[in-house]
Every structure is written in C-alpha cells, then in structure tokens.
Amino acid sequence: MPVSALERARPPARDVVVVGGGIVGLAVAWRAAAAGLTVTVLDPSPGDGATRAAAGMLAAVSEADFGERELARLNLASAARWPAFTADLAAATGNDLPLLRAGSLAVAYDADDLALLRRVLALHREWGLASEEISVADARQSEPYLGPRLAGAARVDGDLAVDPRAVHAALLRALTRTPSGSVVRRAAAGLERDPGGRVVAVHDDDGARHAAGAVVLATGTGATPELLAGLPHVRVPVRPVKGITLRLDAGPELALEHVVRGTVQGRPVYVVPRGGGTGSGPGHREIVVGATSEERPDDRRAEAGRVFALLRDARALVPGIDEAALVDVTPRARPATPDNVPLVGETAAPGLLAAVGHGRNGVLLAPLTADAVVAAVTGGPSPDAALSAADPRRFAPAVDPAHEGAAR
Ligand code: GLY
C-alpha cells in the first residue's frame, strides 16, 4: 500500500530519535532497541563520516596521552565492553566480528623517537597502564615484519582491534531487523520544542516530523550548530580534526599479526592488520595505515603529499607494505571537543542528549557511549563513574533558560 503524504510527514512517535548513523549513533540505537525502546536513526548516508576512515584500533593504552587522563579512563572502561559488544552483535546478525587480540607493538624509529616512547611508557606506569619496553630483537621475534632500522620497542598486550566497517554494517543490519528499529535516510533539518522548552521532535529535510521521547545528537562533525540555533543554552563545541587512512590488500607474504604503531622522526603512524580472511584472496588481509591529523575541516581531499608521507613512514616500520596493493584512500574529519573528552548524556535542554565529540576514539568509545545514553534515557544508573568527565553540560554557558523563552 502506498505511504500517504500524511504518514510520511508524521511517522509514529518513537522513544528515541538518533541524529547521525555513524558507529556511535548506531551503537546507541541498537542498544536502545535491545532495551525495549522504539528507535529511529536519521542519516542520509550512514557510516560515511569518521567511521568510514577509522582503523578500528581499540587502543585504550596506546592512545593514552599527556593531559588526557579522564579520556584514558573512559577509553579503558569502553575497551572492556568490546568483547561482549561484538559477541552480542555477532549473535544478533550472524556476522563474524573477530577482535584482533595480538596487542600492539609500539616502536621508535630513531633515538629521539625512543626518548618519546620512554616518556610515554613512564606515563603508562604513572597511570597504572600495562605496557613494557622490550628489545628490538624481541619485538622482531614476535613480529618478523618489522623494519631493519628501529631504535626501540614496547609491547602493549591489552590493545585490541576490530574492523569498524564490518561492525557498522552489522549494526545497521541488527537495527533494521529489529521491529522497534528503523533508519531513515534523510538529514535532520531542525529540532522542535514544546512550550515548556523540551525537545520533542526532529524535522527532516524531506519535511517529515519525527516525534521522540528523547533526541540524541550523534552528528559527528555534522550540522550540529544549525540544529542548535534555537537553543543558545546548549553548547556542543565540536571541531573537525582531519585524518587520512589508507587500506592495503596484502598477500600471504605479509602476514602481519600485531598493530604496529610508532613515531618516525617525530611523526606518528600506525599499521593495523585485520585478523585475516578479509582481503581479496586466500591468505590475503586488509592492512590499514593511518593517520594524518590536522586541525582543519572535512574537505574530503586526500592530498598526494600527505598520502606519500603516510606510506613513507609506514614502510619505515613495516617495509613489506611495499608489495601490498593500495585499494582505498579515505579522508575524513574526527569530531573533537575542546578537552578531547566526548559529550555523552543529557544536555542543558530537556529531551536532548549528546553522543558526540569522540575525536580519535569513536570506535573504541561506542559501547560505553551506547550504554550511557540508554541509561540516561531510561533513568538507569550511569554505567561507569568515568562518564562524569563527559557531561555535555560542562560547556554550557551560564544562562537562565527562564529568560530565554521556549522558541521552536
Ligand atoms: N584512532 C586513531 C586515529 O584517530 O587516528
């Protein structure tokens, strides 16, 4: 039966409408549906933002950085959720979603890179994170594909990795299979508030109104400022940090087993193998090389010089990538916040929640974000104390909403 214009314009009210169908938005929606809520995700092109570029390192320890202790706590809490998250998703879809469990090898190219690596290892010790300096010979014994000119190495056994594109595809499948879940391939054009100021619906760019008990912004670097134009007391300060990743198809002659990451004359680079079986033939595997990191918008341009530099540095660590085929070059921007901690939970506007600003850790933080948002919507306890650092209201200006009116 054809859908009438009225039905199209007034789809049934949902418990939750998620704006944005990247890995974070879909994880929120899937976990919400699993909790018995009705959910719609709005996105014209789900998974085509930062998720598309992500390498899939679940590297809570290797990503720990100076001045980012709160973020490290969040990353650890979410990393612990990944095994159950992939197991549940695999059970819901029948998709195999293996976690790479070999850990990371952190390597240094020259003496200055080794000095930096040792400072990072000292930070790990101070924060109680598990890593261990090893000799280059020992590193090469566990990963024979390491290059000949390395100054030092360390093991980070707890790091995991996953294929984010496969996880995203599985989430989309799981959500659309669930009677209570749906994905509408339209962009959000505006938020509607009731006279009391509560956000009660999202209007899409096709003119349809999606009424919701709660609206979740999972917009990545998307059109959040436009959506929030009528809500001056809500601030979602997300900036784009552009990155380029490369995908290579490696044959059996490059059976890399560990994530290899390091600095080459001060430039960070990582090489992430898939567990095998995802490449284009027997013994082939996908290898992701990443990533550039620049404070600039999502122009979707892969500059030749930056691609060259990534490959040059990656082959200094793993020379065997020379023989792999370059099959994909993906420039996208990471959505980052002023303190690099994401915005997760209730905003200053009733009915509006945030799940944005995950920066370098969108894939890693997806399970914890999903559980936190579902808890906030259902009134359950916060799943982890570390989430207090991610309160979206920390950036809200001190205004009295009573003086602001309840504009629509
Ligand atoms: N998670 C690594 C990156 O954003 O490059």
Tab-separated table of C-alpha atoms and ligand atoms in Angstrom:
chain	number	residue	atom	x	y	z
A	1	MET	CA	0.000	0.000	0.000
A	2	PRO	CA	1.458	3.398	-0.906
A	3	VAL	CA	2.503	5.533	2.038
A	4	SER	CA	0.323	8.623	2.254
A	5	ALA	CA	1.876	12.081	2.430
A	6	LEU	CA	0.457	12.437	5.953
A	7	GLU	CA	2.036	9.160	7.115
A	8	ARG	CA	5.345	10.239	5.577
A	9	ALA	CA	5.157	13.609	7.282
A	10	ARG	CA	4.064	12.126	10.629
A	11	PRO	CA	5.839	8.825	11.228
A	12	PRO	CA	4.839	7.187	14.522
A	13	ALA	CA	6.364	8.722	17.643
A	14	ARG	CA	9.487	6.932	18.865
A	15	ASP	CA	11.048	6.641	22.271
A	16	VAL	CA	14.350	7.772	20.795
A	17	VAL	CA	15.396	9.539	17.583
A	18	VAL	CA	19.148	9.440	16.952
A	19	VAL	CA	20.516	12.088	14.627
A	20	GLY	CA	23.541	10.527	12.931
A	21	GLY	CA	24.184	6.946	11.878
A	22	GLY	CA	27.916	6.564	12.349
A	23	ILE	CA	29.220	3.828	14.617
A	24	VAL	CA	28.321	5.845	17.737
A	25	GLY	CA	24.773	6.685	16.614
A	26	LEU	CA	24.041	3.139	15.516
A	27	ALA	CA	25.501	1.647	18.695
A	28	VAL	CA	23.228	3.913	20.739
A	29	ALA	CA	20.212	2.993	18.605
A	30	TRP	CA	20.905	-0.740	18.672
A	31	ARG	CA	21.414	-0.860	22.424
A	32	ALA	CA	18.292	1.287	22.895
A	33	ALA	CA	16.239	-1.097	20.749
A	34	ALA	CA	17.658	-4.029	22.711
A	35	ALA	CA	16.469	-2.292	25.897
A	36	GLY	CA	12.914	-2.328	24.535
A	37	LEU	CA	12.774	1.236	23.205
A	38	THR	CA	11.479	2.216	19.781
A	39	VAL	CA	14.216	3.977	17.803
A	40	THR	CA	14.701	5.843	14.534
A	41	VAL	CA	18.095	6.887	13.186
A	42	LEU	CA	18.213	9.821	10.789
A	43	ASP	CA	21.171	9.962	8.423
A	44	PRO	CA	21.292	10.478	4.649
A	45	SER	CA	24.419	8.337	4.388
A	46	PRO	CA	25.003	6.210	7.499
A	47	GLY	CA	28.641	5.434	8.216
A	48	ASP	CA	30.082	7.849	5.677
A	49	GLY	CA	31.688	10.156	8.253
A	50	ALA	CA	34.619	9.426	10.543
A	51	THR	CA	33.501	5.763	10.827
A	52	ARG	CA	34.474	5.239	7.192
A	53	ALA	CA	38.081	6.258	7.840
A	54	ALA	CA	38.527	4.655	11.261
A	55	ALA	CA	41.215	1.996	11.514
A	56	GLY	CA	39.483	0.173	14.360
A	57	MET	CA	42.202	0.212	16.988
A	58	LEU	CA	40.655	-0.353	20.415
A	59	ALA	CA	43.810	1.039	21.911
A	60	ALA	CA	42.951	2.405	25.322
A	61	VAL	CA	46.564	2.157	26.460
A	62	SER	CA	48.359	3.173	23.262
A	63	GLU	CA	46.076	6.188	22.794
A	64	ALA	CA	46.690	7.433	26.370
A	65	ASP	CA	48.268	10.846	26.007
A	66	PHE	CA	49.696	13.540	28.266
A	67	GLY	CA	46.993	15.696	29.850
A	68	GLU	CA	44.185	13.283	28.864
A	69	ARG	CA	43.753	11.170	31.983
A	70	GLU	CA	39.942	11.437	32.032
A	71	LEU	CA	39.816	10.342	28.416
A	72	ALA	CA	42.104	7.405	29.207
A	73	ARG	CA	39.694	6.286	31.954
A	74	LEU	CA	36.773	6.419	29.529
A	75	ASN	CA	38.757	4.548	26.889
A	76	LEU	CA	39.650	1.776	29.346
A	77	ALA	CA	36.048	1.439	30.504
A	78	SER	CA	34.811	1.141	26.924
A	79	ALA	CA	37.585	-1.217	25.797
A	80	ALA	CA	36.425	-3.651	28.498
A	81	ARG	CA	32.958	-3.668	26.890
A	82	TRP	CA	34.093	-4.591	23.385
A	83	PRO	CA	34.240	-8.397	23.724
A	84	ALA	CA	30.602	-8.558	24.909
A	85	PHE	CA	29.547	-5.920	22.385
A	86	THR	CA	30.898	-7.866	19.386
A	87	ALA	CA	29.611	-11.164	20.793
A	88	ASP	CA	26.080	-9.736	21.155
A	89	LEU	CA	26.226	-8.169	17.712
A	90	ALA	CA	27.509	-11.363	16.115
A	91	ALA	CA	24.690	-13.294	17.802
A	92	ALA	CA	22.101	-10.771	16.579
A	93	THR	CA	23.284	-10.781	12.968
A	94	GLY	CA	25.235	-13.963	12.301
A	95	ASN	CA	28.137	-11.730	11.175
A	96	ASP	CA	31.575	-12.828	12.337
A	97	LEU	CA	33.193	-9.837	14.049
A	98	PRO	CA	36.598	-11.041	15.243
A	99	LEU	CA	38.658	-8.943	17.623
A	100	LEU	CA	42.374	-8.819	16.919
A	101	ARG	CA	43.873	-9.767	20.284
A	102	ALA	CA	47.598	-9.908	19.479
A	103	GLY	CA	48.131	-6.457	21.023
A	104	SER	CA	50.168	-3.513	19.786
A	105	LEU	CA	53.875	-3.127	19.292
A	106	ALA	CA	54.928	0.466	19.869
A	107	VAL	CA	58.155	1.137	18.004
A	108	ALA	CA	60.589	4.017	17.721
A	109	TYR	CA	62.463	4.786	14.532
A	110	ASP	CA	65.359	6.855	15.842
A	111	ALA	CA	66.871	7.940	19.153
A	112	ASP	CA	64.516	10.914	19.552
A	113	ASP	CA	61.516	8.668	18.853
A	114	LEU	CA	62.809	6.272	21.521
A	115	ALA	CA	63.117	9.108	24.031
A	116	LEU	CA	59.460	9.964	23.340
A	117	LEU	CA	58.419	6.304	23.619
A	118	ARG	CA	60.117	6.098	27.035
A	119	ARG	CA	58.299	9.214	28.234
A	120	VAL	CA	55.020	7.626	27.148
A	121	LEU	CA	55.899	4.356	28.911
A	122	ALA	CA	56.625	6.350	32.074
A	123	LEU	CA	53.179	7.954	31.745
A	124	HIS	CA	51.665	4.465	31.461
A	125	ARG	CA	53.426	3.424	34.674
A	126	GLU	CA	52.201	6.539	36.470
A	127	TRP	CA	48.615	5.818	35.399
A	128	GLY	CA	48.829	2.068	36.077
A	129	LEU	CA	48.519	1.109	32.391
A	130	ALA	CA	50.133	-2.125	31.223
A	131	SER	CA	52.999	-1.737	28.750
A	132	GLU	CA	56.584	-2.958	28.702
A	133	GLU	CA	59.739	-1.887	26.900
A	134	ILE	CA	61.351	-4.788	25.052
A	135	SER	CA	64.409	-5.105	22.850
A	136	VAL	CA	64.062	-4.617	19.116
A	137	ALA	CA	65.228	-8.215	18.711
A	138	ASP	CA	62.375	-9.433	20.930
A	139	ALA	CA	59.883	-7.269	19.059
A	140	ARG	CA	61.128	-8.681	15.775
A	141	GLN	CA	60.830	-12.200	17.129
A	142	SER	CA	57.114	-11.723	17.808
A	143	GLU	CA	56.580	-9.677	14.624
A	144	PRO	CA	59.109	-10.630	11.918
A	145	TYR	CA	57.764	-7.980	9.535
A	146	LEU	CA	59.250	-5.078	11.497
A	147	GLY	CA	61.744	-2.972	9.565
A	148	PRO	CA	65.530	-3.273	9.995
A	149	ARG	CA	66.166	0.255	11.365
A	150	LEU	CA	64.382	0.614	14.683
A	151	ALA	CA	65.763	2.222	17.808
A	152	GLY	CA	63.394	0.681	20.356
A	153	ALA	CA	60.129	-1.099	21.010
A	154	ALA	CA	57.449	-1.823	23.604
A	155	ARG	CA	54.530	-4.234	23.914
A	156	VAL	CA	51.019	-3.183	24.765
A	157	ASP	CA	49.286	-6.528	25.100
A	158	GLY	CA	45.865	-5.226	26.138
A	159	ASP	CA	45.125	-3.278	22.940
A	160	LEU	CA	42.507	-4.838	20.670
A	161	ALA	CA	41.405	-4.033	17.121
A	162	VAL	CA	38.244	-4.570	15.101
A	163	ASP	CA	37.021	-3.847	11.576
A	164	PRO	CA	34.842	-0.739	12.018
A	165	ARG	CA	33.212	-1.012	8.614
A	166	ALA	CA	32.148	-4.589	9.402
A	167	VAL	CA	30.845	-3.535	12.818
A	168	HIS	CA	28.921	-0.645	11.274
A	169	ALA	CA	27.367	-2.927	8.643
A	170	ALA	CA	26.365	-5.384	11.376
A	171	LEU	CA	24.823	-2.620	13.494
A	172	LEU	CA	22.812	-1.405	10.515
A	173	ARG	CA	21.627	-4.943	9.882
A	174	ALA	CA	20.791	-5.600	13.511
A	175	LEU	CA	18.877	-2.358	13.843
A	176	THR	CA	16.847	-2.669	10.673
A	177	ARG	CA	15.990	-6.293	11.510
A	178	THR	CA	14.532	-5.263	14.849
A	179	PRO	CA	10.825	-4.335	14.611
A	180	SER	CA	11.417	-1.450	17.001
A	181	GLY	CA	14.327	-0.008	14.992
A	182	SER	CA	14.407	1.949	11.735
A	183	VAL	CA	16.816	4.034	9.692
A	184	VAL	CA	15.528	6.994	7.683
A	185	ARG	CA	17.992	8.188	5.046
A	186	ARG	CA	17.288	11.880	5.470
A	187	ALA	CA	19.174	14.682	7.186
A	188	ALA	CA	17.874	16.401	10.306
A	189	ALA	CA	16.792	19.952	9.446
A	190	GLY	CA	15.556	21.245	12.818
A	191	LEU	CA	14.571	20.447	16.376
A	192	GLU	CA	11.110	21.196	17.750
A	193	ARG	CA	10.466	22.165	21.368
A	194	ASP	CA	7.208	22.199	23.283
A	195	PRO	CA	6.058	25.320	25.160
A	196	GLY	CA	7.953	24.110	28.234
A	197	GLY	CA	11.224	24.038	26.271
A	198	ARG	CA	11.501	20.254	25.971
A	199	VAL	CA	12.858	18.914	22.682
A	200	VAL	CA	10.030	16.738	21.367
A	201	ALA	CA	10.710	16.119	17.675
A	202	VAL	CA	13.181	16.284	14.819
A	203	HIS	CA	12.159	17.634	11.421
A	204	ASP	CA	13.981	16.076	8.493
A	205	ASP	CA	14.936	17.685	5.187
A	206	ASP	CA	12.004	15.972	3.462
A	207	GLY	CA	9.510	17.769	5.695
A	208	ALA	CA	8.714	14.802	7.934
A	209	ARG	CA	8.324	15.302	11.682
A	210	HIS	CA	9.809	12.587	13.905
A	211	ALA	CA	8.301	12.870	17.368
A	212	ALA	CA	10.535	11.475	20.083
A	213	GLY	CA	10.643	10.947	23.819
A	214	ALA	CA	14.354	11.741	23.583
A	215	VAL	CA	16.556	13.053	20.772
A	216	VAL	CA	20.212	12.013	20.668
A	217	LEU	CA	22.758	14.077	18.738
A	218	ALA	CA	25.306	11.699	17.257
A	219	THR	CA	26.182	14.080	14.483
A	220	GLY	CA	29.972	13.724	14.397
A	221	THR	CA	31.283	16.798	12.633
A	222	GLY	CA	27.848	17.233	11.003
A	223	ALA	CA	25.366	20.059	11.120
A	224	THR	CA	25.072	20.421	14.894
A	225	PRO	CA	25.352	24.257	15.037
A	226	GLU	CA	22.431	24.672	12.621
A	227	LEU	CA	20.285	22.235	14.609
A	228	LEU	CA	21.084	24.030	17.853
A	229	ALA	CA	20.431	27.541	16.557
A	230	GLY	CA	17.284	27.871	18.689
A	231	LEU	CA	18.946	26.521	21.835
A	232	PRO	CA	21.528	29.098	22.968
A	233	HIS	CA	21.925	27.418	26.351
A	234	VAL	CA	23.109	24.185	24.715
A	235	ARG	CA	26.706	24.130	23.541
A	236	VAL	CA	28.142	21.280	21.527
A	237	PRO	CA	31.623	22.570	20.719
A	238	VAL	CA	32.897	20.066	18.185
A	239	ARG	CA	35.809	20.864	15.895
A	240	PRO	CA	36.987	18.842	12.887
A	241	VAL	CA	40.381	17.159	13.043
A	242	LYS	CA	41.067	15.847	9.592
A	243	GLY	CA	42.688	12.466	9.079
A	244	ILE	CA	43.518	10.281	6.119
A	245	THR	CA	43.685	6.488	6.335
A	246	LEU	CA	44.801	4.075	3.646
A	247	ARG	CA	43.688	0.498	3.071
A	248	LEU	CA	46.013	-2.027	1.519
A	249	ASP	CA	45.400	-5.538	0.314
A	250	ALA	CA	48.361	-7.642	1.444
A	251	GLY	CA	49.129	-11.133	0.217
A	252	PRO	CA	50.412	-14.105	2.246
A	253	GLU	CA	53.948	-12.672	2.104
A	254	LEU	CA	52.893	-10.014	4.674
A	255	ALA	CA	51.131	-11.968	7.424
A	256	LEU	CA	51.382	-9.124	9.945
A	257	GLU	CA	49.795	-10.097	13.272
A	258	HIS	CA	50.175	-7.077	15.542
A	259	VAL	CA	49.104	-3.495	15.348
A	260	VAL	CA	52.389	-1.672	14.794
A	261	ARG	CA	52.444	1.951	15.841
A	262	GLY	CA	55.188	4.391	16.420
A	263	THR	CA	56.844	7.618	15.520
A	264	VAL	CA	59.205	8.116	12.629
A	265	GLN	CA	61.328	11.207	13.244
A	266	GLY	CA	58.513	12.564	15.404
A	267	ARG	CA	55.657	11.743	13.008
A	268	PRO	CA	53.066	9.284	14.389
A	269	VAL	CA	51.933	6.422	12.178
A	270	TYR	CA	50.152	3.092	12.665
A	271	VAL	CA	49.725	-0.092	10.673
A	272	VAL	CA	46.684	-2.215	11.569
A	273	PRO	CA	46.193	-5.732	10.169
A	274	ARG	CA	42.829	-7.400	10.076
A	275	GLY	CA	42.765	-10.858	11.585
A	276	GLY	CA	42.910	-12.454	8.131
A	277	GLY	CA	40.206	-13.578	5.747
A	278	THR	CA	39.016	-10.043	4.928
A	279	GLY	CA	41.285	-9.492	1.948
A	280	SER	CA	40.717	-10.286	-1.696
A	281	GLY	CA	42.011	-13.870	-1.828
A	282	PRO	CA	43.328	-16.827	0.202
A	283	GLY	CA	45.879	-15.636	2.736
A	284	HIS	CA	45.129	-12.012	1.938
A	285	ARG	CA	44.356	-9.487	4.600
A	286	GLU	CA	43.442	-5.866	4.813
A	287	ILE	CA	46.038	-3.565	6.322
A	288	VAL	CA	45.083	-0.056	7.389
A	289	VAL	CA	47.727	2.650	7.501
A	290	GLY	CA	46.948	5.853	9.349
A	291	ALA	CA	46.609	8.548	10.071
A	292	THR	CA	47.248	12.165	9.383
A	293	SER	CA	45.913	14.586	11.991
A	294	GLU	CA	45.249	18.192	11.113
A	295	GLU	CA	43.117	20.892	12.681
A	296	ARG	CA	41.053	21.517	9.568
A	297	PRO	CA	37.617	20.770	8.103
A	298	ASP	CA	36.311	17.694	6.375
A	299	ASP	CA	37.144	18.683	2.785
A	300	ARG	CA	37.355	15.026	1.715
A	301	ARG	CA	40.596	15.672	-0.156
A	302	ALA	CA	43.471	13.197	0.084
A	303	GLU	CA	46.500	15.335	-0.684
A	304	ALA	CA	49.198	13.409	-2.536
A	305	GLY	CA	51.940	14.693	-0.245
A	306	ARG	CA	50.173	13.505	2.877
A	307	VAL	CA	49.405	10.080	1.399
A	308	PHE	CA	53.066	9.846	0.355
A	309	ALA	CA	54.240	10.767	3.863
A	310	LEU	CA	51.971	8.168	5.484
A	311	LEU	CA	53.259	5.417	3.196
A	312	ARG	CA	56.878	6.517	3.638
A	313	ASP	CA	56.598	6.402	7.434
A	314	ALA	CA	54.577	3.163	7.487
A	315	ARG	CA	57.143	1.391	5.291
A	316	ALA	CA	59.918	2.556	7.618
A	317	LEU	CA	58.213	0.446	10.314
A	318	VAL	CA	56.854	-2.368	8.112
A	319	PRO	CA	58.760	-2.473	4.786
A	320	GLY	CA	56.614	-5.328	3.450
A	321	ILE	CA	53.739	-2.959	2.706
A	322	ASP	CA	55.688	-2.054	-0.457
A	323	GLU	CA	54.258	-5.127	-2.170
A	324	ALA	CA	50.678	-4.633	-0.972
A	325	ALA	CA	48.064	-3.063	-3.224
A	326	LEU	CA	46.739	0.346	-2.232
A	327	VAL	CA	42.973	-0.142	-2.546
A	328	ASP	CA	41.361	2.689	-0.614
A	329	VAL	CA	42.236	6.225	0.475
A	330	THR	CA	39.775	7.781	2.917
A	331	PRO	CA	39.967	11.381	4.106
A	332	ARG	CA	37.506	12.299	6.872
A	333	ALA	CA	37.405	14.522	9.934
A	334	ARG	CA	37.269	13.307	13.524
A	335	PRO	CA	34.819	15.233	15.705
A	336	ALA	CA	36.804	16.569	18.672
A	337	THR	CA	35.899	18.715	21.686
A	338	PRO	CA	37.979	21.440	23.390
A	339	ASP	CA	39.259	18.980	26.032
A	340	ASN	CA	39.209	15.935	23.702
A	341	VAL	CA	36.708	14.211	26.030
A	342	PRO	CA	33.404	13.407	24.259
A	343	LEU	CA	29.988	14.804	25.147
A	344	VAL	CA	27.826	11.932	26.389
A	345	GLY	CA	24.476	12.224	28.137
A	346	GLU	CA	21.866	14.853	28.879
A	347	THR	CA	22.380	18.359	27.554
A	348	ALA	CA	21.034	21.540	29.123
A	349	ALA	CA	17.851	21.132	27.026
A	350	PRO	CA	15.330	18.621	28.415
A	351	GLY	CA	14.750	15.788	25.947
A	352	LEU	CA	18.053	16.377	24.122
A	353	LEU	CA	21.071	14.144	24.690
A	354	ALA	CA	24.533	14.205	23.157
A	355	ALA	CA	26.747	11.378	21.913
A	356	VAL	CA	29.345	13.392	20.001
A	357	GLY	CA	32.924	14.624	20.030
A	358	HIS	CA	34.707	11.286	20.308
A	359	GLY	CA	37.758	12.515	18.404
A	360	ARG	CA	40.330	9.774	17.872
A	361	ASN	CA	38.288	7.226	19.833
A	362	GLY	CA	34.844	6.995	18.235
A	363	VAL	CA	35.039	3.273	17.573
A	364	LEU	CA	36.615	2.473	20.933
A	365	LEU	CA	34.065	4.550	22.866
A	366	ALA	CA	30.933	3.360	21.026
A	367	PRO	CA	29.882	0.603	23.508
A	368	LEU	CA	30.288	2.740	26.628
A	369	THR	CA	28.576	5.693	24.937
A	370	ALA	CA	25.654	3.499	23.936
A	371	ASP	CA	25.215	2.111	27.448
A	372	ALA	CA	25.495	5.599	28.960
A	373	VAL	CA	22.887	7.108	26.656
A	374	VAL	CA	20.446	4.238	27.160
A	375	ALA	CA	20.885	4.585	30.932
A	376	ALA	CA	20.202	8.326	30.700
A	377	VAL	CA	17.065	7.774	28.594
A	378	THR	CA	15.671	5.018	30.801
A	379	GLY	CA	16.663	6.616	34.104
A	380	GLY	CA	19.115	3.842	34.962
A	381	PRO	CA	22.409	4.320	36.820
A	382	SER	CA	25.430	5.576	34.889
A	383	PRO	CA	27.375	2.539	33.689
A	384	ASP	CA	30.764	3.951	34.733
A	385	ALA	CA	31.971	6.680	37.081
A	386	ALA	CA	34.447	7.885	34.409
A	387	LEU	CA	31.466	9.230	32.429
A	388	SER	CA	31.141	12.212	34.745
A	389	ALA	CA	34.021	13.793	32.764
A	390	ALA	CA	31.926	13.514	29.587
A	391	ASP	CA	28.945	15.502	30.888
A	392	PRO	CA	27.848	17.679	27.913
A	393	ARG	CA	26.776	20.439	30.286
A	394	ARG	CA	30.404	21.256	31.174
A	395	PHE	CA	30.486	23.606	28.178
A	396	ALA	CA	27.016	25.112	28.651
A	397	PRO	CA	27.016	28.896	29.133
A	398	ALA	CA	25.624	30.095	32.462
A	399	VAL	CA	22.268	31.422	31.237
A	400	ASP	CA	18.903	31.186	32.857
A	401	PRO	CA	16.660	29.291	30.402
A	402	ALA	CA	13.660	31.007	32.049
A	403	HIS	CA	14.790	34.253	30.403
A	404	GLU	CA	15.349	32.703	27.076
A	405	GLY	CA	11.812	31.635	26.161
A	406	ALA	CA	10.797	28.383	24.531
A	407	ALA	CA	11.382	29.096	20.880
A	408	ARG	CA	10.649	26.478	18.305
B	1	GLY	N1	42.174	6.324	16.477
B	1	GLY	C1	43.274	6.743	15.702
B	1	GLY	C2	43.056	7.919	14.870
B	1	GLY	O1	42.083	8.631	15.020
B	1	GLY	O2	43.870	8.157	14.009
